[in-house]
Coordinates of C-alpha atoms in Angstrom, one line a residue:
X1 CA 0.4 -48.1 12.5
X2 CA 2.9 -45.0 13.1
X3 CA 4.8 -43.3 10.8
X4 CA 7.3 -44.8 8.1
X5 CA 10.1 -42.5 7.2
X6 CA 9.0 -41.5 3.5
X7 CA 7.1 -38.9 2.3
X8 CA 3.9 -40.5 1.8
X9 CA 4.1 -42.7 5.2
X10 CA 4.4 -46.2 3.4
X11 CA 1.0 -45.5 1.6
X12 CA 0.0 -45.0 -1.6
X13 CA -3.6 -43.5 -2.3
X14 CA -5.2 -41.7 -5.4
X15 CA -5.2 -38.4 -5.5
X16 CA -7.4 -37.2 -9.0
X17 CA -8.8 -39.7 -11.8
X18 CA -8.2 -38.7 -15.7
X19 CA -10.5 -39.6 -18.2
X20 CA -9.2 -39.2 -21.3
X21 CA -11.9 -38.1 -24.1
X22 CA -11.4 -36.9 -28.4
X23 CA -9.8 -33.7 -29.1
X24 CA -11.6 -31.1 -29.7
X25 CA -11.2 -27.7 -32.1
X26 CA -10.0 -25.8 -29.5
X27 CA -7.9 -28.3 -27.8
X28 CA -4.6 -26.7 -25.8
X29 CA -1.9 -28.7 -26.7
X30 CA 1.3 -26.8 -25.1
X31 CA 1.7 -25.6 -21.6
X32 CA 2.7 -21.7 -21.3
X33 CA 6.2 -20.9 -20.8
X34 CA 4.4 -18.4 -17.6
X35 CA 1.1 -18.0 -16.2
X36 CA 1.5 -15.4 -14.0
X37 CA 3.8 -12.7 -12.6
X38 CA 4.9 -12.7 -9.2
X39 CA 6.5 -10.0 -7.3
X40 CA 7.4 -11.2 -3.6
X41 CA 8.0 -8.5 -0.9
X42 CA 11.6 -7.0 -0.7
X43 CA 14.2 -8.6 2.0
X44 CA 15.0 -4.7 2.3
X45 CA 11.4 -4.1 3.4
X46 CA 11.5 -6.5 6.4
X47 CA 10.2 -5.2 10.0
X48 CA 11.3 -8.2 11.4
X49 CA 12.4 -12.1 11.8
X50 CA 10.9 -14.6 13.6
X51 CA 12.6 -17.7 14.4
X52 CA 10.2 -21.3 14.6
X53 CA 12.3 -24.6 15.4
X54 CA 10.2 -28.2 15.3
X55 CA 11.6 -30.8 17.6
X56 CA 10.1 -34.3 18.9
X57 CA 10.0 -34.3 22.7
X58 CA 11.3 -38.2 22.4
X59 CA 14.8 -38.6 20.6
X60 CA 15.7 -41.2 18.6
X61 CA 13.3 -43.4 15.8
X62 CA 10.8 -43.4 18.5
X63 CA 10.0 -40.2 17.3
X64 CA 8.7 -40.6 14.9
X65 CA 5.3 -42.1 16.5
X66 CA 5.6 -39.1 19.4
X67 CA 4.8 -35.9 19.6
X68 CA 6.5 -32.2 18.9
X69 CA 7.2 -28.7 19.5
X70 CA 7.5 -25.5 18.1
X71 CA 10.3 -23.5 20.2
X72 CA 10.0 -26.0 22.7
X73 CA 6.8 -25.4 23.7
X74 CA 3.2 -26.8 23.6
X75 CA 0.0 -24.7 22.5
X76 CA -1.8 -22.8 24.7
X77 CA -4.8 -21.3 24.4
X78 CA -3.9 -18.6 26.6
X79 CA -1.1 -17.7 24.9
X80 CA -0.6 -15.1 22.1
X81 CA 2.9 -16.3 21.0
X82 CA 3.6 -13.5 18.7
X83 CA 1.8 -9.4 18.5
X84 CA 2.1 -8.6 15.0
X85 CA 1.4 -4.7 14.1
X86 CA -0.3 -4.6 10.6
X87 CA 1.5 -3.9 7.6
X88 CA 4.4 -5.6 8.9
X89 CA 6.8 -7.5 6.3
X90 CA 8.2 -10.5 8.0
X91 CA 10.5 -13.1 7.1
X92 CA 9.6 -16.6 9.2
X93 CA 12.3 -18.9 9.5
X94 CA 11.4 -22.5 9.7
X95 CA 13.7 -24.7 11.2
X96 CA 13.2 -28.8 11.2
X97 CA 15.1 -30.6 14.0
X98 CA 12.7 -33.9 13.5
X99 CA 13.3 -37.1 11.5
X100 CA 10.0 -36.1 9.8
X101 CA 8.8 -33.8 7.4
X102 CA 6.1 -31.1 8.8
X103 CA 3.6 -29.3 6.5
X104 CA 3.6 -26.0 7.8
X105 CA 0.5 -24.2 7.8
X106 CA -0.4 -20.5 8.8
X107 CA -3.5 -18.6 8.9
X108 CA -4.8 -15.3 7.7
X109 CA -2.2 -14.6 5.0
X110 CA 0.5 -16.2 2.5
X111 CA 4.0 -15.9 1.3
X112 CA 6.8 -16.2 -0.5
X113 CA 9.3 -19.4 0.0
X114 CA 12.9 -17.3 0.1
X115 CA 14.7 -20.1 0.5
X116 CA 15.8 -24.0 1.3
X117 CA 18.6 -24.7 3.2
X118 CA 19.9 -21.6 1.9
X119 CA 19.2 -22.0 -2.0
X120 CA 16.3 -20.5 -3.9
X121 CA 13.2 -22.5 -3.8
X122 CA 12.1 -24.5 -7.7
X123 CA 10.1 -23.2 -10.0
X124 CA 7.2 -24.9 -8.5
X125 CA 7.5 -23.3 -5.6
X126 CA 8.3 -19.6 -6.3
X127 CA 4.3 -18.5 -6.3
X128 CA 2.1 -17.8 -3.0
X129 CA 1.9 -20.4 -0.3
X130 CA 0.2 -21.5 2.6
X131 CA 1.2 -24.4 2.9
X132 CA 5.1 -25.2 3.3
X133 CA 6.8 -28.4 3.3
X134 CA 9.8 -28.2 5.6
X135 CA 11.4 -31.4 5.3
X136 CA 13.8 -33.3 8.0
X137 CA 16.7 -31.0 9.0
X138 CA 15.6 -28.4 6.9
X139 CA 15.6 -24.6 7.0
X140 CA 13.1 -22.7 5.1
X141 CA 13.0 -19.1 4.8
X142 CA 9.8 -17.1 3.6
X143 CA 8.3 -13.7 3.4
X144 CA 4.9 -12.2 3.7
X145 CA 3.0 -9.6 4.6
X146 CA 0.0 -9.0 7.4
X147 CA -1.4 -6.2 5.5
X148 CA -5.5 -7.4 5.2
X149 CA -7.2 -8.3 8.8
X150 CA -6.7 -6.9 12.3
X151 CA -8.3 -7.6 15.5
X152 CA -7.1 -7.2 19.1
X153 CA -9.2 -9.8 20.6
X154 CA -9.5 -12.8 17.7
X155 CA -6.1 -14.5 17.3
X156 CA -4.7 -16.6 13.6
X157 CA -3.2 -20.0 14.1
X158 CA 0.0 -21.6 12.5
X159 CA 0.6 -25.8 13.0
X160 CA 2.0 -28.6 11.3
X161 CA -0.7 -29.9 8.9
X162 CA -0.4 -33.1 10.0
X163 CA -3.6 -33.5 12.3
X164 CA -2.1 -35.8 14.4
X165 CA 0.9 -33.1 15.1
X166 CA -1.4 -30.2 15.7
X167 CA -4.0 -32.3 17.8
X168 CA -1.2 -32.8 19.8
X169 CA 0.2 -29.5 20.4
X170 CA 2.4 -28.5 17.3
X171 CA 0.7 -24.9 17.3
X172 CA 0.4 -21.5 18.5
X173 CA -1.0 -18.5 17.5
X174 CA -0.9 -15.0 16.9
X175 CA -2.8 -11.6 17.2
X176 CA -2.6 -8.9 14.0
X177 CA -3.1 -5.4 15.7
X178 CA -3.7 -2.0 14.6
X179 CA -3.5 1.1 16.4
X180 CA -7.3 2.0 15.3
X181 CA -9.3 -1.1 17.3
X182 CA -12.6 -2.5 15.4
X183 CA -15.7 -3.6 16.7
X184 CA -17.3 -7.0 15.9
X185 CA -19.9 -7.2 17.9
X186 CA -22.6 -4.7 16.8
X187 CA -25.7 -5.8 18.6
X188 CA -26.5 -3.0 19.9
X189 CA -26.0 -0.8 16.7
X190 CA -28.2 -1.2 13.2
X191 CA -25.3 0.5 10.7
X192 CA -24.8 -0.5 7.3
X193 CA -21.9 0.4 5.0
X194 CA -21.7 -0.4 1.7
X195 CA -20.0 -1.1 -1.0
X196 CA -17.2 -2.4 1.0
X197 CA -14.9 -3.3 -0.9
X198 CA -15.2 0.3 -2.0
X199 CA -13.7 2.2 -5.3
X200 CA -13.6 4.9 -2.8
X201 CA -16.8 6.2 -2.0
X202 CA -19.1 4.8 0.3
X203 CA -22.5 4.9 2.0
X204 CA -23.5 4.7 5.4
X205 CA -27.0 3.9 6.7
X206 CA -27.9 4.5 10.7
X207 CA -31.2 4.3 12.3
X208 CA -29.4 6.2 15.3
X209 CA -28.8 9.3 14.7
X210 CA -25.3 10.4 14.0
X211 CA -23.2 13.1 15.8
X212 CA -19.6 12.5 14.2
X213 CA -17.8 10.9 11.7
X214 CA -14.1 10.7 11.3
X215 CA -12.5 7.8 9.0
X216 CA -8.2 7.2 9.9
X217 CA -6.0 4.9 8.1
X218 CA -3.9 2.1 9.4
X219 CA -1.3 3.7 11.1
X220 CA -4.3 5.6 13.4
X221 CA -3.5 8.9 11.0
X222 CA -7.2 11.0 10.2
X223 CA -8.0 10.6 6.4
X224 CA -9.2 14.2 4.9
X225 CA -12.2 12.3 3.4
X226 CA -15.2 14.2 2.2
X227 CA -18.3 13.5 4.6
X228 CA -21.5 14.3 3.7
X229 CA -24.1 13.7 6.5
X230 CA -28.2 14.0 5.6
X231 CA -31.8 12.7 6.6
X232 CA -31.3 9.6 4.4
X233 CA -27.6 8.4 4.6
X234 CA -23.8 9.5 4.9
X235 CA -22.1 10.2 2.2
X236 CA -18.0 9.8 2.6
X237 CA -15.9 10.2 -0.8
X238 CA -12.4 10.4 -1.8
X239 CA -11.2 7.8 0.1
X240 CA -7.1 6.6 -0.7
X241 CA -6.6 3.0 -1.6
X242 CA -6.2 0.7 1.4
X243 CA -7.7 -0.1 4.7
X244 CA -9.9 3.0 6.2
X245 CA -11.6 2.7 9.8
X246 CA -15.0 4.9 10.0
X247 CA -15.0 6.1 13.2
X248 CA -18.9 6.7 13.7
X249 CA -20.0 8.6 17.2
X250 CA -23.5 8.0 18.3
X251 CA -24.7 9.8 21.6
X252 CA -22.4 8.0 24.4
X253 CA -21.2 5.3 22.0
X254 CA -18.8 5.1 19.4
X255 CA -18.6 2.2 16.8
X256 CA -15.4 1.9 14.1
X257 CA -16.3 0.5 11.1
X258 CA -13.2 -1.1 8.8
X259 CA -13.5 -0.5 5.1
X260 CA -11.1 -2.1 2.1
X261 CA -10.6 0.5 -1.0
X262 CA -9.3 -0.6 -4.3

Protein backbone atom coordinates (compact mmCIF):
# COMPACT_ATOMS: atom_id res chain seq x y z
CA UNK A 1 0.00 0.00 0.00
CA UNK A 2 3.29 2.33 -0.08
CA UNK A 3 4.45 4.37 2.52
CA UNK A 4 2.48 6.92 4.75
CA UNK A 5 4.65 9.77 6.04
CA UNK A 6 4.86 8.77 9.90
CA UNK A 7 7.04 6.85 11.66
CA UNK A 8 5.31 3.70 11.90
CA UNK A 9 3.83 3.84 8.11
CA UNK A 10 0.08 4.25 9.17
CA UNK A 11 0.25 0.95 11.10
CA UNK A 12 0.06 0.05 14.42
CA UNK A 13 1.26 -3.49 15.55
CA UNK A 14 2.28 -5.05 19.05
CA UNK A 15 5.49 -5.11 19.81
CA UNK A 16 5.81 -7.25 23.56
CA UNK A 17 2.69 -8.41 25.83
CA UNK A 18 2.87 -7.67 29.83
CA UNK A 19 1.39 -9.91 32.18
CA UNK A 20 1.20 -8.47 35.22
CA UNK A 21 1.56 -11.03 38.25
CA UNK A 22 1.82 -10.40 42.68
CA UNK A 23 4.83 -8.90 44.04
CA UNK A 24 7.19 -10.66 45.18
CA UNK A 25 10.02 -10.26 48.31
CA UNK A 26 12.49 -9.20 46.13
CA UNK A 27 10.53 -7.11 43.85
CA UNK A 28 12.54 -3.96 42.13
CA UNK A 29 10.48 -1.21 42.51
CA UNK A 30 12.77 1.90 41.19
CA UNK A 31 14.74 2.18 38.07
CA UNK A 32 18.66 3.03 38.59
CA UNK A 33 19.64 6.43 38.13
CA UNK A 34 22.67 4.45 35.63
CA UNK A 35 23.27 1.12 34.46
CA UNK A 36 26.35 1.38 32.80
CA UNK A 37 29.29 3.56 31.97
CA UNK A 38 30.09 4.50 28.61
CA UNK A 39 33.15 5.95 27.24
CA UNK A 40 32.78 6.77 23.39
CA UNK A 41 36.01 7.23 21.32
CA UNK A 42 37.66 10.76 21.27
CA UNK A 43 36.84 13.21 18.19
CA UNK A 44 40.65 14.00 18.78
CA UNK A 45 41.44 10.34 17.89
CA UNK A 46 39.69 10.30 14.47
CA UNK A 47 41.72 8.85 11.31
CA UNK A 48 39.12 9.95 9.29
CA UNK A 49 35.43 11.11 7.97
CA UNK A 50 33.34 9.61 5.71
CA UNK A 51 30.45 11.35 4.21
CA UNK A 52 26.93 9.08 3.31
CA UNK A 53 23.95 11.22 1.75
CA UNK A 54 20.40 9.21 1.18
CA UNK A 55 18.41 10.51 -1.71
CA UNK A 56 15.23 9.11 -3.69
CA UNK A 57 16.01 8.78 -7.33
CA UNK A 58 12.10 10.26 -7.94
CA UNK A 59 11.53 13.76 -6.37
CA UNK A 60 8.55 14.84 -5.05
CA UNK A 61 5.76 12.62 -2.70
CA UNK A 62 6.20 10.04 -5.20
CA UNK A 63 9.08 9.19 -3.32
CA UNK A 64 8.15 7.98 -1.05
CA UNK A 65 6.86 4.60 -2.80
CA UNK A 66 10.42 4.69 -4.98
CA UNK A 67 13.57 3.77 -4.49
CA UNK A 68 17.15 5.47 -3.12
CA UNK A 69 20.65 5.99 -2.96
CA UNK A 70 23.49 6.30 -0.84
CA UNK A 71 26.03 8.99 -2.56
CA UNK A 72 24.13 8.61 -5.61
CA UNK A 73 24.80 5.38 -6.33
CA UNK A 74 23.31 1.83 -6.41
CA UNK A 75 24.95 -1.38 -4.73
CA UNK A 76 27.26 -3.33 -6.42
CA UNK A 77 28.53 -6.33 -5.69
CA UNK A 78 31.66 -5.61 -7.28
CA UNK A 79 32.30 -2.74 -5.58
CA UNK A 80 34.23 -2.16 -2.31
CA UNK A 81 33.01 1.34 -1.57
CA UNK A 82 35.25 2.13 1.25
CA UNK A 83 39.11 0.24 2.41
CA UNK A 84 39.16 0.66 5.97
CA UNK A 85 42.77 -0.13 7.71
CA UNK A 86 42.10 -1.71 11.24
CA UNK A 87 42.17 0.20 14.22
CA UNK A 88 40.87 3.17 12.47
CA UNK A 89 38.56 5.71 14.51
CA UNK A 90 36.05 7.05 12.19
CA UNK A 91 33.35 9.49 12.42
CA UNK A 92 30.32 8.56 9.66
CA UNK A 93 28.28 11.29 8.81
CA UNK A 94 24.79 10.51 7.80
CA UNK A 95 22.98 12.79 5.77
CA UNK A 96 18.98 12.34 4.93
CA UNK A 97 17.89 14.18 1.72
CA UNK A 98 14.53 11.89 1.59
CA UNK A 99 10.97 12.60 2.90
CA UNK A 100 11.49 9.35 4.90
CA UNK A 101 13.12 8.26 7.73
CA UNK A 102 16.00 5.42 7.07
CA UNK A 103 17.20 2.96 9.76
CA UNK A 104 20.70 2.79 9.18
CA UNK A 105 22.38 -0.30 9.74
CA UNK A 106 26.14 -1.31 9.57
CA UNK A 107 27.97 -4.44 9.99
CA UNK A 108 30.87 -5.83 11.84
CA UNK A 109 31.04 -3.11 14.62
CA UNK A 110 29.01 -0.29 16.56
CA UNK A 111 29.17 3.22 17.68
CA UNK A 112 28.60 6.12 19.28
CA UNK A 113 25.71 8.69 17.99
CA UNK A 114 27.88 12.20 18.21
CA UNK A 115 25.20 14.12 17.22
CA UNK A 116 21.66 15.26 15.52
CA UNK A 117 21.47 17.97 13.42
CA UNK A 118 24.28 19.24 15.35
CA UNK A 119 23.05 18.71 19.07
CA UNK A 120 23.94 15.92 21.31
CA UNK A 121 21.99 12.82 20.91
CA UNK A 122 19.14 11.97 24.35
CA UNK A 123 19.83 9.97 26.92
CA UNK A 124 18.39 7.05 25.23
CA UNK A 125 20.61 7.19 22.75
CA UNK A 126 24.04 7.94 24.21
CA UNK A 127 25.01 3.93 24.56
CA UNK A 128 26.36 1.55 21.58
CA UNK A 129 24.36 1.29 18.33
CA UNK A 130 23.92 -0.44 15.36
CA UNK A 131 21.11 0.58 14.39
CA UNK A 132 20.57 4.53 13.71
CA UNK A 133 17.47 6.29 12.93
CA UNK A 134 18.28 9.19 10.62
CA UNK A 135 15.15 10.86 10.17
CA UNK A 136 13.93 13.16 7.08
CA UNK A 137 16.46 15.98 6.45
CA UNK A 138 18.57 14.88 9.12
CA UNK A 139 22.30 14.79 9.83
CA UNK A 140 23.63 12.39 12.25
CA UNK A 141 27.12 12.17 13.26
CA UNK A 142 28.64 9.01 14.98
CA UNK A 143 31.95 7.46 15.96
CA UNK A 144 33.31 3.95 16.08
CA UNK A 145 36.03 2.03 15.86
CA UNK A 146 37.12 -1.18 13.35
CA UNK A 147 39.35 -2.53 15.81
CA UNK A 148 38.01 -6.55 16.03
CA UNK A 149 37.82 -8.43 12.39
CA UNK A 150 39.96 -8.08 9.29
CA UNK A 151 39.97 -9.84 6.04
CA UNK A 152 41.17 -8.77 2.56
CA UNK A 153 38.84 -10.84 0.63
CA UNK A 154 35.28 -10.94 2.78
CA UNK A 155 33.61 -7.46 2.77
CA UNK A 156 30.81 -5.86 5.83
CA UNK A 157 27.67 -4.37 4.53
CA UNK A 158 25.87 -1.01 5.64
CA UNK A 159 21.86 -0.41 4.30
CA UNK A 160 18.83 1.14 5.23
CA UNK A 161 16.97 -1.37 7.40
CA UNK A 162 14.15 -1.09 5.68
CA UNK A 163 14.08 -4.34 3.42
CA UNK A 164 12.35 -2.85 0.82
CA UNK A 165 15.24 -0.02 0.61
CA UNK A 166 18.13 -2.43 0.77
CA UNK A 167 16.47 -4.99 -1.69
CA UNK A 168 16.52 -2.29 -3.83
CA UNK A 169 19.82 -1.01 -3.76
CA UNK A 170 20.30 1.32 -0.61
CA UNK A 171 23.72 -0.49 0.30
CA UNK A 172 27.24 -0.86 -0.15
CA UNK A 173 29.92 -2.35 1.47
CA UNK A 174 33.28 -2.31 2.82
CA UNK A 175 36.54 -4.22 3.37
CA UNK A 176 38.53 -3.96 7.08
CA UNK A 177 42.33 -4.68 6.19
CA UNK A 178 45.37 -5.28 7.98
CA UNK A 179 48.80 -5.24 6.92
CA UNK A 180 49.34 -8.98 8.26
CA UNK A 181 46.60 -11.01 5.73
CA UNK A 182 44.75 -14.17 7.39
CA UNK A 183 43.88 -17.34 6.01
CA UNK A 184 40.33 -18.79 6.05
CA UNK A 185 40.42 -21.53 4.23
CA UNK A 186 42.61 -24.20 5.88
CA UNK A 187 41.84 -27.36 4.01
CA UNK A 188 44.80 -28.25 3.37
CA UNK A 189 46.24 -27.64 6.94
CA UNK A 190 45.05 -29.77 10.36
CA UNK A 191 46.31 -26.81 13.05
CA UNK A 192 44.62 -26.11 16.13
CA UNK A 193 45.04 -23.15 18.50
CA UNK A 194 43.57 -22.81 21.50
CA UNK A 195 42.42 -20.99 24.00
CA UNK A 196 41.65 -18.22 21.66
CA UNK A 197 40.43 -15.83 23.21
CA UNK A 198 43.68 -16.20 25.06
CA UNK A 199 44.88 -14.59 28.66
CA UNK A 200 48.07 -14.61 26.75
CA UNK A 201 49.41 -17.88 26.44
CA UNK A 202 48.47 -20.20 23.88
CA UNK A 203 48.84 -23.68 22.37
CA UNK A 204 49.31 -24.87 19.04
CA UNK A 205 48.67 -28.33 17.79
CA UNK A 206 50.06 -29.50 14.03
CA UNK A 207 50.13 -32.79 12.54
CA UNK A 208 52.74 -31.20 9.90
CA UNK A 209 55.66 -30.61 11.18
CA UNK A 210 56.64 -27.13 12.01
CA UNK A 211 59.79 -25.13 10.72
CA UNK A 212 58.93 -21.52 12.03
CA UNK A 213 56.85 -19.53 14.05
CA UNK A 214 56.69 -15.79 14.28
CA UNK A 215 53.46 -14.04 15.87
CA UNK A 216 53.20 -9.82 14.73
CA UNK A 217 50.66 -7.50 15.87
CA UNK A 218 48.26 -5.37 13.91
CA UNK A 219 50.22 -2.91 12.54
CA UNK A 220 52.54 -6.05 10.81
CA UNK A 221 55.21 -5.18 13.86
CA UNK A 222 57.01 -8.89 15.13
CA UNK A 223 55.78 -9.57 18.81
CA UNK A 224 58.94 -10.74 21.09
CA UNK A 225 56.70 -13.66 22.24
CA UNK A 226 58.19 -16.69 24.00
CA UNK A 227 57.94 -19.82 21.57
CA UNK A 228 58.44 -22.98 22.69
CA UNK A 229 58.35 -25.74 19.92
CA UNK A 230 58.30 -29.81 21.07
CA UNK A 231 57.13 -33.34 19.94
CA UNK A 232 53.66 -32.75 21.34
CA UNK A 233 52.65 -28.98 20.76
CA UNK A 234 53.89 -25.29 20.61
CA UNK A 235 54.01 -23.46 23.33
CA UNK A 236 53.87 -19.39 22.67
CA UNK A 237 53.61 -17.16 26.01
CA UNK A 238 53.71 -13.62 26.93
CA UNK A 239 51.58 -12.40 24.44
CA UNK A 240 50.39 -8.31 24.86
CA UNK A 241 46.70 -7.61 24.96
CA UNK A 242 45.04 -7.28 21.52
CA UNK A 243 44.96 -8.89 18.19
CA UNK A 244 48.28 -11.25 17.44
CA UNK A 245 48.65 -13.14 13.92
CA UNK A 246 50.73 -16.56 14.34
CA UNK A 247 52.61 -16.73 11.47
CA UNK A 248 53.14 -20.64 11.21
CA UNK A 249 55.73 -21.90 8.28
CA UNK A 250 55.29 -25.47 7.17
CA UNK A 251 57.70 -26.83 4.38
CA UNK A 252 56.67 -24.61 1.23
CA UNK A 253 53.54 -23.28 2.91
CA UNK A 254 52.81 -20.70 5.28
CA UNK A 255 49.47 -20.38 7.24
CA UNK A 256 48.68 -17.08 9.74
CA UNK A 257 46.60 -17.82 12.37
CA UNK A 258 44.72 -14.55 14.12
CA UNK A 259 44.44 -14.69 17.91
CA UNK A 260 42.39 -12.13 20.44
CA UNK A 261 44.27 -11.57 24.01
CA UNK A 262 42.46 -10.12 26.92
Amino acid sequence: NGYSPNPLNGTNFKILKFKIKPQNSSAITSIPTSLETVTPWSSSSVNTTRNLTFSPTTMGMNQLNGTFRINGASFDMNTINYTIPLNNVEIWQITNRSAIAHPFHIHDVQFYILTRNGVAPPLNERGRKDVVLVKPQEVVRFITKFETFSNSNVPYMYHCHLLPHEDDGMMGQFIVSSPVSVDEIEDDFKVSIYPNPSNGEIKLFSEQKINNIKVFDVLGKEIRAEIIINDQFTLINKLPRGIAFVKIEFEGKILTKKVLVN
